[in-house]
Amino acid sequence: MNNTTRVIAIAAILLCGCKSNGKTASSTEATSQIEQTEVAGKTEVTASAISLPKLMMPGPIDPIWEDGDIIAIAHIGQFTSVEELRESPFYPQLCSLYPSLSDIDALSVDTGRGDLWFISPREENTSLAVNEYNMKMFTEEQERGSGEIYFRTEYAKPMLLRMSADDPGTVDISAVDNNGHALSWIPTQSPSDNRLRNETGVQNITYNPIESFIDMGQDYTLAGTPLRFYADGQIRLGDTLGRYRSFHLDEGGVAFLFQVADKEGISTISFDESQAGTAVVIPLQGYDFGIGKGKSAKLEAE
């Protein structure tokens, strides 16, 4: 897929909202109004009277490896299979971030619940095993390592696994590289912000640029509306939980696409230059939080 097609695919999902089981009338209308124009060799996409800011297709993430690091991991999202992931309009961007993702045809591990995670070894000659971990092992009623062996190889390659990282964890990952560095890790995330807990030997290469502007798990109000973002791509609007994804913008700031029940849209978030550290949100399409499209409101921490 070339860069022009990628930009169009991402712009389309920003206009239509997250993938759902069926399109709404407004989604269909937005799709039909997408137009392309070549401006100075770059494709711009417009819909209705709204000109969307150009999205920056991120290049490959190159981990800054530290001594002793063995693997890198990235949260891919709420998908149940490779097929579902490939049908997502976010797939081209994810492949741009993690190029070897396009070579993966099947899940190496599927625990039957949780999101998809991308794992890449630092070196090809790394042995890697993914074993079952459960509550009985956590409470020491069952010996750790005595459960099902989900996956094992002496020559690890980039892979996708489906797992839940809720406490106390669902998989036990072991790895040893050619230099004798060893890793024994049960991936879990903090319940306050759903951020993957740090582990020596592991680089978290998840792409979510909105965290430059907000604190994950923090309660905010936006035009009087309670709002909270989580590190795993979940968003709470009022009392309702939904999903979001964020993207860098060429001109600075970030755009985030969200879908919470019947509310979906795209807004930008950036810092107010006149008030250091104050983030402002501008709705562009869809639900506007009561702000008004094209207008701005401060994101206020509670």
PDB file of C-alpha atoms in Angstrom:
ATOM      1  CA  MET A   1       0.000   0.000   0.000  1.00  0.00           C
ATOM      2  CA  ASN A   2       1.530   3.353  -1.021  1.00  0.00           C
ATOM      3  CA  ASN A   3       1.640   6.450   1.171  1.00  0.00           C
ATOM      4  CA  THR A   4      -1.280   8.134  -0.622  1.00  0.00           C
ATOM      5  CA  THR A   5      -3.526   5.127  -0.033  1.00  0.00           C
ATOM      6  CA  ARG A   6      -2.457   4.997   3.605  1.00  0.00           C
ATOM      7  CA  VAL A   7      -3.321   8.634   4.174  1.00  0.00           C
ATOM      8  CA  ILE A   8      -6.722   8.167   2.551  1.00  0.00           C
ATOM      9  CA  ALA A   9      -7.441   5.053   4.642  1.00  0.00           C
ATOM     10  CA  ILE A  10      -6.647   6.827   7.885  1.00  0.00           C
ATOM     11  CA  ALA A  11      -8.565   9.953   6.914  1.00  0.00           C
ATOM     12  CA  ALA A  12     -11.584   7.807   6.080  1.00  0.00           C
ATOM     13  CA  ILE A  13     -11.676   6.235   9.526  1.00  0.00           C
ATOM     14  CA  LEU A  14     -11.236   9.623  11.145  1.00  0.00           C
ATOM     15  CA  LEU A  15     -14.317  10.796   9.310  1.00  0.00           C
ATOM     16  CA  CYS A  16     -16.387   7.692   9.889  1.00  0.00           C
ATOM     17  CA  GLY A  17     -15.450   6.757  13.444  1.00  0.00           C
ATOM     18  CA  CYS A  18     -14.215   3.418  14.710  1.00  0.00           C
ATOM     19  CA  LYS A  19     -15.122   0.221  12.941  1.00  0.00           C
ATOM     20  CA  SER A  20     -18.503  -1.086  14.018  1.00  0.00           C
ATOM     21  CA  ASN A  21     -20.916  -3.819  13.038  1.00  0.00           C
ATOM     22  CA  GLY A  22     -22.847  -1.416  10.854  1.00  0.00           C
ATOM     23  CA  LYS A  23     -22.557   2.105   9.443  1.00  0.00           C
ATOM     24  CA  THR A  24     -24.730   4.939  10.578  1.00  0.00           C
ATOM     25  CA  ALA A  25     -26.306   7.265   8.045  1.00  0.00           C
ATOM     26  CA  SER A  26     -23.894  10.028   8.994  1.00  0.00           C
ATOM     27  CA  SER A  27     -20.922   7.688   8.535  1.00  0.00           C
ATOM     28  CA  THR A  28     -22.072   6.716   5.053  1.00  0.00           C
ATOM     29  CA  GLU A  29     -22.559  10.355   4.127  1.00  0.00           C
ATOM     30  CA  ALA A  30     -19.117  11.281   5.390  1.00  0.00           C
ATOM     31  CA  THR A  31     -17.526   8.465   3.407  1.00  0.00           C
ATOM     32  CA  SER A  32     -19.211   9.502   0.181  1.00  0.00           C
ATOM     33  CA  GLN A  33     -17.974  13.063   0.510  1.00  0.00           C
ATOM     34  CA  ILE A  34     -14.269  12.266   0.757  1.00  0.00           C
ATOM     35  CA  GLU A  35     -12.345  14.060  -1.955  1.00  0.00           C
ATOM     36  CA  GLN A  36      -8.688  13.941  -2.929  1.00  0.00           C
ATOM     37  CA  THR A  37      -6.600  16.777  -4.299  1.00  0.00           C
ATOM     38  CA  GLU A  38      -2.926  16.895  -5.087  1.00  0.00           C
ATOM     39  CA  VAL A  39      -1.253  19.907  -3.485  1.00  0.00           C
ATOM     40  CA  ALA A  40       2.481  20.300  -3.974  1.00  0.00           C
ATOM     41  CA  GLY A  41       2.818  16.557  -4.419  1.00  0.00           C
ATOM     42  CA  LYS A  42       0.888  15.719  -1.244  1.00  0.00           C
ATOM     43  CA  THR A  43      -2.603  14.314  -1.015  1.00  0.00           C
ATOM     44  CA  GLU A  44      -5.061  16.298   1.076  1.00  0.00           C
ATOM     45  CA  VAL A  45      -8.431  14.898   2.046  1.00  0.00           C
ATOM     46  CA  THR A  46     -11.498  17.014   2.678  1.00  0.00           C
ATOM     47  CA  ALA A  47     -15.050  16.215   3.656  1.00  0.00           C
ATOM     48  CA  SER A  48     -17.992  18.577   3.600  1.00  0.00           C
ATOM     49  CA  ALA A  49     -16.676  22.006   4.613  1.00  0.00           C
ATOM     50  CA  ILE A  50     -14.122  20.596   7.036  1.00  0.00           C
ATOM     51  CA  SER A  51     -10.492  20.367   5.996  1.00  0.00           C
ATOM     52  CA  LEU A  52      -8.809  17.784   8.154  1.00  0.00           C
ATOM     53  CA  PRO A  53      -5.267  18.464   9.341  1.00  0.00           C
ATOM     54  CA  LYS A  54      -2.684  16.346   7.572  1.00  0.00           C
ATOM     55  CA  LEU A  55      -1.764  13.260   9.555  1.00  0.00           C
ATOM     56  CA  MET A  56       1.848  12.258   9.847  1.00  0.00           C
ATOM     57  CA  MET A  57       2.330   8.629   8.873  1.00  0.00           C
ATOM     58  CA  PRO A  58       4.931   7.637  11.488  1.00  0.00           C
ATOM     59  CA  GLY A  59       8.047   5.862  10.350  1.00  0.00           C
ATOM     60  CA  PRO A  60       9.264   2.605  11.894  1.00  0.00           C
ATOM     61  CA  ILE A  61       9.826   2.672  15.627  1.00  0.00           C
ATOM     62  CA  ASP A  62      13.459   1.901  16.325  1.00  0.00           C
ATOM     63  CA  PRO A  63      13.833   0.865  19.969  1.00  0.00           C
ATOM     64  CA  ILE A  64      16.617   2.509  21.931  1.00  0.00           C
ATOM     65  CA  TRP A  65      17.973  -0.713  23.324  1.00  0.00           C
ATOM     66  CA  GLU A  66      19.652  -0.714  26.694  1.00  0.00           C
ATOM     67  CA  ASP A  67      22.145  -3.256  27.927  1.00  0.00           C
ATOM     68  CA  GLY A  68      20.290  -6.409  28.879  1.00  0.00           C
ATOM     69  CA  ASP A  69      17.183  -5.695  26.799  1.00  0.00           C
ATOM     70  CA  ILE A  70      15.922  -8.812  25.058  1.00  0.00           C
ATOM     71  CA  ILE A  71      12.503  -8.070  23.574  1.00  0.00           C
ATOM     72  CA  ALA A  72      10.278  -5.145  22.585  1.00  0.00           C
ATOM     73  CA  ILE A  73       6.504  -5.142  22.995  1.00  0.00           C
ATOM     74  CA  ALA A  74       3.724  -2.942  21.636  1.00  0.00           C
ATOM     75  CA  HIS A  75       0.010  -2.839  22.369  1.00  0.00           C
ATOM     76  CA  ILE A  76      -1.792  -3.298  19.025  1.00  0.00           C
ATOM     77  CA  GLY A  77      -5.401  -3.030  20.108  1.00  0.00           C
ATOM     78  CA  GLN A  78      -8.721  -4.698  20.714  1.00  0.00           C
ATOM     79  CA  PHE A  79      -8.640  -7.305  17.967  1.00  0.00           C
ATOM     80  CA  THR A  80      -9.310 -11.021  18.195  1.00  0.00           C
ATOM     81  CA  SER A  81      -7.453 -12.238  15.090  1.00  0.00           C
ATOM     82  CA  VAL A  82      -4.992 -11.241  12.402  1.00  0.00           C
ATOM     83  CA  GLU A  83      -7.871 -11.128   9.915  1.00  0.00           C
ATOM     84  CA  GLU A  84      -9.762  -8.612  12.022  1.00  0.00           C
ATOM     85  CA  LEU A  85      -6.600  -6.555  12.456  1.00  0.00           C
ATOM     86  CA  ARG A  86      -5.945  -6.483   8.696  1.00  0.00           C
ATOM     87  CA  GLU A  87      -9.488  -5.302   8.025  1.00  0.00           C
ATOM     88  CA  SER A  88      -8.984  -2.368  10.381  1.00  0.00           C
ATOM     89  CA  PRO A  89      -8.277   1.025   8.796  1.00  0.00           C
ATOM     90  CA  PHE A  90      -5.502   1.379  11.387  1.00  0.00           C
ATOM     91  CA  TYR A  91      -3.558  -1.535   9.894  1.00  0.00           C
ATOM     92  CA  PRO A  92      -1.496   0.567   7.412  1.00  0.00           C
ATOM     93  CA  GLN A  93      -0.348   2.884  10.196  1.00  0.00           C
ATOM     94  CA  LEU A  94       0.504  -0.034  12.454  1.00  0.00           C
ATOM     95  CA  CYS A  95       2.556  -1.599   9.654  1.00  0.00           C
ATOM     96  CA  SER A  96       4.368   1.710   9.227  1.00  0.00           C
ATOM     97  CA  LEU A  97       5.212   1.654  12.926  1.00  0.00           C
ATOM     98  CA  TYR A  98       6.107  -2.045  12.988  1.00  0.00           C
ATOM     99  CA  PRO A  99       7.048  -3.100   9.416  1.00  0.00           C
ATOM    100  CA  SER A 100       7.404  -6.807  10.218  1.00  0.00           C
ATOM    101  CA  LEU A 101       3.742  -6.841  11.265  1.00  0.00           C
ATOM    102  CA  SER A 102       2.768  -7.184   7.605  1.00  0.00           C
ATOM    103  CA  ASP A 103       4.618 -10.542   7.441  1.00  0.00           C
ATOM    104  CA  ILE A 104       2.626 -12.083  10.294  1.00  0.00           C
ATOM    105  CA  ASP A 105      -0.209 -14.291   9.039  1.00  0.00           C
ATOM    106  CA  ALA A 106      -1.412 -15.862  12.284  1.00  0.00           C
ATOM    107  CA  LEU A 107      -1.324 -15.437  16.038  1.00  0.00           C
ATOM    108  CA  SER A 108       1.529 -17.291  17.682  1.00  0.00           C
ATOM    109  CA  VAL A 109      -0.459 -17.367  20.923  1.00  0.00           C
ATOM    110  CA  ASP A 110      -4.189 -16.920  21.477  1.00  0.00           C
ATOM    111  CA  THR A 111      -5.325 -17.225  25.087  1.00  0.00           C
ATOM    112  CA  GLY A 112      -8.925 -16.601  24.046  1.00  0.00           C
ATOM    113  CA  ARG A 113      -9.242 -13.187  25.694  1.00  0.00           C
ATOM    114  CA  GLY A 114      -7.555  -9.813  25.819  1.00  0.00           C
ATOM    115  CA  ASP A 115      -6.025  -7.549  23.179  1.00  0.00           C
ATOM    116  CA  LEU A 116      -3.352  -8.170  20.553  1.00  0.00           C
ATOM    117  CA  TRP A 117       0.280  -7.480  21.430  1.00  0.00           C
ATOM    118  CA  PHE A 118       3.286  -7.327  19.104  1.00  0.00           C
ATOM    119  CA  ILE A 119       6.560  -8.825  20.366  1.00  0.00           C
ATOM    120  CA  SER A 120       9.881  -8.464  18.589  1.00  0.00           C
ATOM    121  CA  PRO A 121      13.221  -9.915  19.765  1.00  0.00           C
ATOM    122  CA  ARG A 122      16.325  -7.759  19.807  1.00  0.00           C
ATOM    123  CA  GLU A 123      18.293 -10.584  18.173  1.00  0.00           C
ATOM    124  CA  GLU A 124      17.051 -13.375  15.943  1.00  0.00           C
ATOM    125  CA  ASN A 125      18.977 -16.068  17.811  1.00  0.00           C
ATOM    126  CA  THR A 126      16.878 -15.583  20.946  1.00  0.00           C
ATOM    127  CA  SER A 127      15.022 -18.464  22.546  1.00  0.00           C
ATOM    128  CA  LEU A 128      11.483 -17.552  23.540  1.00  0.00           C
ATOM    129  CA  ALA A 129       8.738 -19.389  25.371  1.00  0.00           C
ATOM    130  CA  VAL A 130       5.206 -18.300  26.267  1.00  0.00           C
ATOM    131  CA  ASN A 131       3.527 -20.381  28.952  1.00  0.00           C
ATOM    132  CA  GLU A 132       0.216 -20.314  30.748  1.00  0.00           C
ATOM    133  CA  TYR A 133      -0.102 -18.262  33.927  1.00  0.00           C
ATOM    134  CA  ASN A 134      -3.194 -18.336  36.111  1.00  0.00           C
ATOM    135  CA  MET A 135      -4.631 -17.368  39.472  1.00  0.00           C
ATOM    136  CA  LYS A 136      -3.626 -20.660  41.110  1.00  0.00           C
ATOM    137  CA  MET A 137      -0.007 -19.993  40.186  1.00  0.00           C
ATOM    138  CA  PHE A 138      -0.336 -16.469  41.580  1.00  0.00           C
ATOM    139  CA  THR A 139      -1.638 -17.829  44.903  1.00  0.00           C
ATOM    140  CA  GLU A 140       1.039 -20.567  44.801  1.00  0.00           C
ATOM    141  CA  GLU A 141      -1.569 -23.344  44.758  1.00  0.00           C
ATOM    142  CA  GLN A 142      -0.009 -24.471  41.472  1.00  0.00           C
ATOM    143  CA  GLU A 143       3.663 -24.417  40.570  1.00  0.00           C
ATOM    144  CA  ARG A 144       4.661 -21.705  38.134  1.00  0.00           C
ATOM    145  CA  GLY A 145       5.593 -23.219  34.779  1.00  0.00           C
ATOM    146  CA  SER A 146       3.412 -26.309  35.250  1.00  0.00           C
ATOM    147  CA  GLY A 147       0.646 -25.120  32.952  1.00  0.00           C
ATOM    148  CA  GLU A 148       0.164 -25.253  29.187  1.00  0.00           C
ATOM    149  CA  ILE A 149       3.055 -24.361  26.887  1.00  0.00           C
ATOM    150  CA  TYR A 150       1.561 -21.930  24.385  1.00  0.00           C
ATOM    151  CA  PHE A 151       4.642 -21.286  22.256  1.00  0.00           C
ATOM    152  CA  ARG A 152       8.352 -22.119  22.163  1.00  0.00           C
ATOM    153  CA  THR A 153      11.192 -21.444  19.719  1.00  0.00           C
ATOM    154  CA  GLU A 154      14.972 -21.240  19.734  1.00  0.00           C
ATOM    155  CA  TYR A 155      14.981 -18.564  17.015  1.00  0.00           C
ATOM    156  CA  ALA A 156      12.447 -15.918  17.915  1.00  0.00           C
ATOM    157  CA  LYS A 157      10.926 -13.688  15.242  1.00  0.00           C
ATOM    158  CA  PRO A 158       8.378 -10.871  15.473  1.00  0.00           C
ATOM    159  CA  MET A 159       5.054 -12.319  16.560  1.00  0.00           C
ATOM    160  CA  LEU A 160       1.518 -11.452  17.613  1.00  0.00           C
ATOM    161  CA  LEU A 161      -0.114 -12.810  20.717  1.00  0.00           C
ATOM    162  CA  ARG A 162      -3.522 -12.312  22.229  1.00  0.00           C
ATOM    163  CA  MET A 163      -3.527 -11.999  25.988  1.00  0.00           C
ATOM    164  CA  SER A 164      -5.031 -10.094  28.885  1.00  0.00           C
ATOM    165  CA  ALA A 165      -2.586  -8.055  30.932  1.00  0.00           C
ATOM    166  CA  ASP A 166      -5.049  -7.577  33.795  1.00  0.00           C
ATOM    167  CA  ASP A 167      -3.717  -8.595  37.208  1.00  0.00           C
ATOM    168  CA  PRO A 168      -2.366 -11.119  37.966  1.00  0.00           C
ATOM    169  CA  GLY A 169      -1.494 -11.786  34.292  1.00  0.00           C
ATOM    170  CA  THR A 170      -2.293 -14.591  31.870  1.00  0.00           C
ATOM    171  CA  VAL A 171       1.041 -15.525  30.248  1.00  0.00           C
ATOM    172  CA  ASP A 172       4.560 -16.213  31.477  1.00  0.00           C
ATOM    173  CA  ILE A 173       7.242 -15.144  28.982  1.00  0.00           C
ATOM    174  CA  SER A 174      10.773 -16.515  29.147  1.00  0.00           C
ATOM    175  CA  ALA A 175      13.605 -15.471  26.841  1.00  0.00           C
ATOM    176  CA  VAL A 176      17.377 -15.925  26.634  1.00  0.00           C
ATOM    177  CA  ASP A 177      19.580 -14.154  24.090  1.00  0.00           C
ATOM    178  CA  ASN A 178      22.935 -15.135  22.620  1.00  0.00           C
ATOM    179  CA  ASN A 179      24.757 -13.032  25.199  1.00  0.00           C
ATOM    180  CA  GLY A 180      23.294 -14.908  28.122  1.00  0.00           C
ATOM    181  CA  HIS A 181      20.765 -12.272  29.139  1.00  0.00           C
ATOM    182  CA  ALA A 182      17.649 -13.926  30.551  1.00  0.00           C
ATOM    183  CA  LEU A 183      14.081 -12.749  31.013  1.00  0.00           C
ATOM    184  CA  SER A 184      11.253 -14.234  33.051  1.00  0.00           C
ATOM    185  CA  TRP A 185       8.204 -11.978  32.813  1.00  0.00           C
ATOM    186  CA  ILE A 186       4.481 -12.014  33.512  1.00  0.00           C
ATOM    187  CA  PRO A 187       3.070  -8.980  31.636  1.00  0.00           C
ATOM    188  CA  THR A 188       0.611  -6.956  33.718  1.00  0.00           C
ATOM    189  CA  GLN A 189      -0.734  -3.437  33.588  1.00  0.00           C
ATOM    190  CA  SER A 190      -1.527  -0.952  36.332  1.00  0.00           C
ATOM    191  CA  PRO A 191      -5.302  -0.848  36.977  1.00  0.00           C
ATOM    192  CA  SER A 192      -5.223   2.909  37.584  1.00  0.00           C
ATOM    193  CA  ASP A 193      -4.116   3.809  34.045  1.00  0.00           C
ATOM    194  CA  ASN A 194      -3.850   0.449  32.182  1.00  0.00           C
ATOM    195  CA  ARG A 195      -0.187   1.180  31.543  1.00  0.00           C
ATOM    196  CA  LEU A 196       2.007  -1.867  31.011  1.00  0.00           C
ATOM    197  CA  ARG A 197       4.285  -2.215  34.013  1.00  0.00           C
ATOM    198  CA  ASN A 198       7.999  -1.771  33.342  1.00  0.00           C
ATOM    199  CA  GLU A 199      10.217  -4.834  33.282  1.00  0.00           C
ATOM    200  CA  THR A 200      13.994  -5.061  33.042  1.00  0.00           C
ATOM    201  CA  GLY A 201      14.888  -6.517  29.656  1.00  0.00           C
ATOM    202  CA  VAL A 202      11.713  -5.280  27.936  1.00  0.00           C
ATOM    203  CA  GLN A 203      11.229  -2.170  25.777  1.00  0.00           C
ATOM    204  CA  ASN A 204       7.657  -0.875  25.495  1.00  0.00           C
ATOM    205  CA  ILE A 205       7.346   0.554  21.964  1.00  0.00           C
ATOM    206  CA  THR A 206       3.620   1.292  22.016  1.00  0.00           C
ATOM    207  CA  TYR A 207       2.658   4.339  19.915  1.00  0.00           C
ATOM    208  CA  ASN A 208       0.197   6.638  21.663  1.00  0.00           C
ATOM    209  CA  PRO A 209       1.323  10.281  21.310  1.00  0.00           C
ATOM    210  CA  ILE A 210      -1.616  11.738  23.241  1.00  0.00           C
ATOM    211  CA  GLU A 211       0.257  10.898  26.442  1.00  0.00           C
ATOM    212  CA  SER A 212       2.482  13.915  25.741  1.00  0.00           C
ATOM    213  CA  PHE A 213      -0.517  16.093  26.606  1.00  0.00           C
ATOM    214  CA  ILE A 214      -2.397  14.189  29.304  1.00  0.00           C
ATOM    215  CA  ASP A 215      -1.774  11.892  32.271  1.00  0.00           C
ATOM    216  CA  MET A 216      -3.166   8.421  31.745  1.00  0.00           C
ATOM    217  CA  GLY A 217      -5.834   7.512  34.290  1.00  0.00           C
ATOM    218  CA  GLN A 218      -6.261  11.148  35.355  1.00  0.00           C
ATOM    219  CA  ASP A 219      -9.791  12.521  35.720  1.00  0.00           C
ATOM    220  CA  TYR A 220     -10.392  15.556  33.510  1.00  0.00           C
ATOM    221  CA  THR A 221     -13.356  17.715  32.625  1.00  0.00           C
ATOM    222  CA  LEU A 222     -13.883  19.082  29.139  1.00  0.00           C
ATOM    223  CA  ALA A 223     -16.644  21.680  28.849  1.00  0.00           C
ATOM    224  CA  GLY A 224     -18.129  20.143  31.986  1.00  0.00           C
ATOM    225  CA  THR A 225     -17.915  16.576  30.634  1.00  0.00           C
ATOM    226  CA  PRO A 226     -15.915  14.037  32.727  1.00  0.00           C
ATOM    227  CA  LEU A 227     -13.164  12.497  30.614  1.00  0.00           C
ATOM    228  CA  ARG A 228     -10.410   9.984  31.288  1.00  0.00           C
ATOM    229  CA  PHE A 229      -7.854   8.352  28.966  1.00  0.00           C
ATOM    230  CA  TYR A 230      -6.162   4.994  29.547  1.00  0.00           C
ATOM    231  CA  ALA A 231      -2.838   3.811  28.148  1.00  0.00           C
ATOM    232  CA  ASP A 232      -4.375   0.767  26.433  1.00  0.00           C
ATOM    233  CA  GLY A 233      -6.591   2.847  24.137  1.00  0.00           C
ATOM    234  CA  GLN A 234      -9.684   2.988  26.303  1.00  0.00           C
ATOM    235  CA  ILE A 235     -11.474   6.238  27.070  1.00  0.00           C
ATOM    236  CA  ARG A 236     -14.154   6.987  29.661  1.00  0.00           C
ATOM    237  CA  LEU A 237     -16.677   9.664  28.761  1.00  0.00           C
ATOM    238  CA  GLY A 238     -18.913  10.346  31.732  1.00  0.00           C
ATOM    239  CA  ASP A 239     -19.786   6.868  33.029  1.00  0.00           C
ATOM    240  CA  THR A 240     -19.345   5.105  29.672  1.00  0.00           C
ATOM    241  CA  LEU A 241     -16.224   3.314  28.465  1.00  0.00           C
ATOM    242  CA  GLY A 242     -15.120   3.364  24.812  1.00  0.00           C
ATOM    243  CA  ARG A 243     -12.016   3.269  22.615  1.00  0.00           C
ATOM    244  CA  TYR A 244      -9.682   5.838  21.064  1.00  0.00           C
ATOM    245  CA  ARG A 245      -6.519   6.091  18.957  1.00  0.00           C
ATOM    246  CA  SER A 246      -4.188   9.069  18.653  1.00  0.00           C
ATOM    247  CA  PHE A 247      -2.028  10.372  15.811  1.00  0.00           C
ATOM    248  CA  HIS A 248       0.667  13.006  15.428  1.00  0.00           C
ATOM    249  CA  LEU A 249      -0.151  16.021  13.274  1.00  0.00           C
ATOM    250  CA  ASP A 250       2.342  17.601  10.895  1.00  0.00           C
ATOM    251  CA  GLU A 251       1.786  21.046  12.378  1.00  0.00           C
ATOM    252  CA  GLY A 252       2.154  19.862  15.971  1.00  0.00           C
ATOM    253  CA  GLY A 253      -0.282  18.510  18.471  1.00  0.00           C
ATOM    254  CA  VAL A 254      -2.232  15.285  18.230  1.00  0.00           C
ATOM    255  CA  ALA A 255      -5.548  14.157  16.782  1.00  0.00           C
ATOM    256  CA  PHE A 256      -7.547  11.504  18.593  1.00  0.00           C
ATOM    257  CA  LEU A 257     -10.356   9.425  17.162  1.00  0.00           C
ATOM    258  CA  PHE A 258     -12.870   8.101  19.675  1.00  0.00           C
ATOM    259  CA  GLN A 259     -16.029   6.022  19.844  1.00  0.00           C
ATOM    260  CA  VAL A 260     -18.003   5.826  23.082  1.00  0.00           C
ATOM    261  CA  ALA A 261     -21.395   4.148  22.661  1.00  0.00           C
ATOM    262  CA  ASP A 262     -23.213   6.289  20.061  1.00  0.00           C
ATOM    263  CA  LYS A 263     -20.761   9.178  20.376  1.00  0.00           C
ATOM    264  CA  GLU A 264     -17.873   9.202  17.927  1.00  0.00           C
ATOM    265  CA  GLY A 265     -15.668  11.807  16.362  1.00  0.00           C
ATOM    266  CA  ILE A 266     -12.235  13.302  15.990  1.00  0.00           C
ATOM    267  CA  SER A 267     -10.668  16.146  17.959  1.00  0.00           C
ATOM    268  CA  THR A 268      -7.229  17.672  18.265  1.00  0.00           C
ATOM    269  CA  ILE A 269      -5.327  18.305  21.479  1.00  0.00           C
ATOM    270  CA  SER A 270      -2.386  20.645  21.911  1.00  0.00           C
ATOM    271  CA  PHE A 271      -0.850  22.967  24.472  1.00  0.00           C
ATOM    272  CA  ASP A 272      -2.118  26.523  24.849  1.00  0.00           C
ATOM    273  CA  GLU A 273       0.973  28.624  24.173  1.00  0.00           C
ATOM    274  CA  SER A 274      -0.372  31.438  26.346  1.00  0.00           C
ATOM    275  CA  GLN A 275      -0.778  29.136  29.362  1.00  0.00           C
ATOM    276  CA  ALA A 276       2.117  26.771  29.906  1.00  0.00           C
ATOM    277  CA  GLY A 277       1.066  23.203  30.545  1.00  0.00           C
ATOM    278  CA  THR A 278      -2.600  23.790  29.691  1.00  0.00           C
ATOM    279  CA  ALA A 279      -4.000  21.435  27.059  1.00  0.00           C
ATOM    280  CA  VAL A 280      -6.829  22.538  24.788  1.00  0.00           C
ATOM    281  CA  VAL A 281      -9.165  20.384  22.708  1.00  0.00           C
ATOM    282  CA  ILE A 282     -10.714  21.370  19.379  1.00  0.00           C
ATOM    283  CA  PRO A 283     -13.492  19.098  17.986  1.00  0.00           C
ATOM    284  CA  LEU A 284     -13.270  18.630  14.217  1.00  0.00           C
ATOM    285  CA  GLN A 285     -15.836  15.994  13.344  1.00  0.00           C
ATOM    286  CA  GLY A 286     -18.673  14.159  15.054  1.00  0.00           C
ATOM    287  CA  TYR A 287     -19.413  14.546  18.756  1.00  0.00           C
ATOM    288  CA  ASP A 288     -18.067  17.880  20.017  1.00  0.00           C
ATOM    289  CA  PHE A 289     -18.300  17.483  23.838  1.00  0.00           C
ATOM    290  CA  GLY A 290     -20.615  20.502  23.858  1.00  0.00           C
ATOM    291  CA  ILE A 291     -17.754  22.770  22.753  1.00  0.00           C
ATOM    292  CA  GLY A 292     -18.774  23.413  19.163  1.00  0.00           C
ATOM    293  CA  LYS A 293     -16.873  22.258  16.085  1.00  0.00           C
ATOM    294  CA  GLY A 294     -13.748  24.283  15.433  1.00  0.00           C
ATOM    295  CA  LYS A 295     -13.873  25.909  18.863  1.00  0.00           C
ATOM    296  CA  SER A 296     -11.532  25.171  21.747  1.00  0.00           C
ATOM    297  CA  ALA A 297     -11.921  24.303  25.421  1.00  0.00           C
ATOM    298  CA  LYS A 298      -9.414  23.648  28.170  1.00  0.00           C
ATOM    299  CA  LEU A 299      -8.844  20.132  29.418  1.00  0.00           C
ATOM    300  CA  GLU A 300      -8.965  20.638  33.168  1.00  0.00           C
ATOM    301  CA  ALA A 301      -7.622  18.116  35.667  1.00  0.00           C
ATOM    302  CA  GLU A 302      -9.913  17.373  38.587  1.00  0.00           C
TER     303      GLU A 302
END
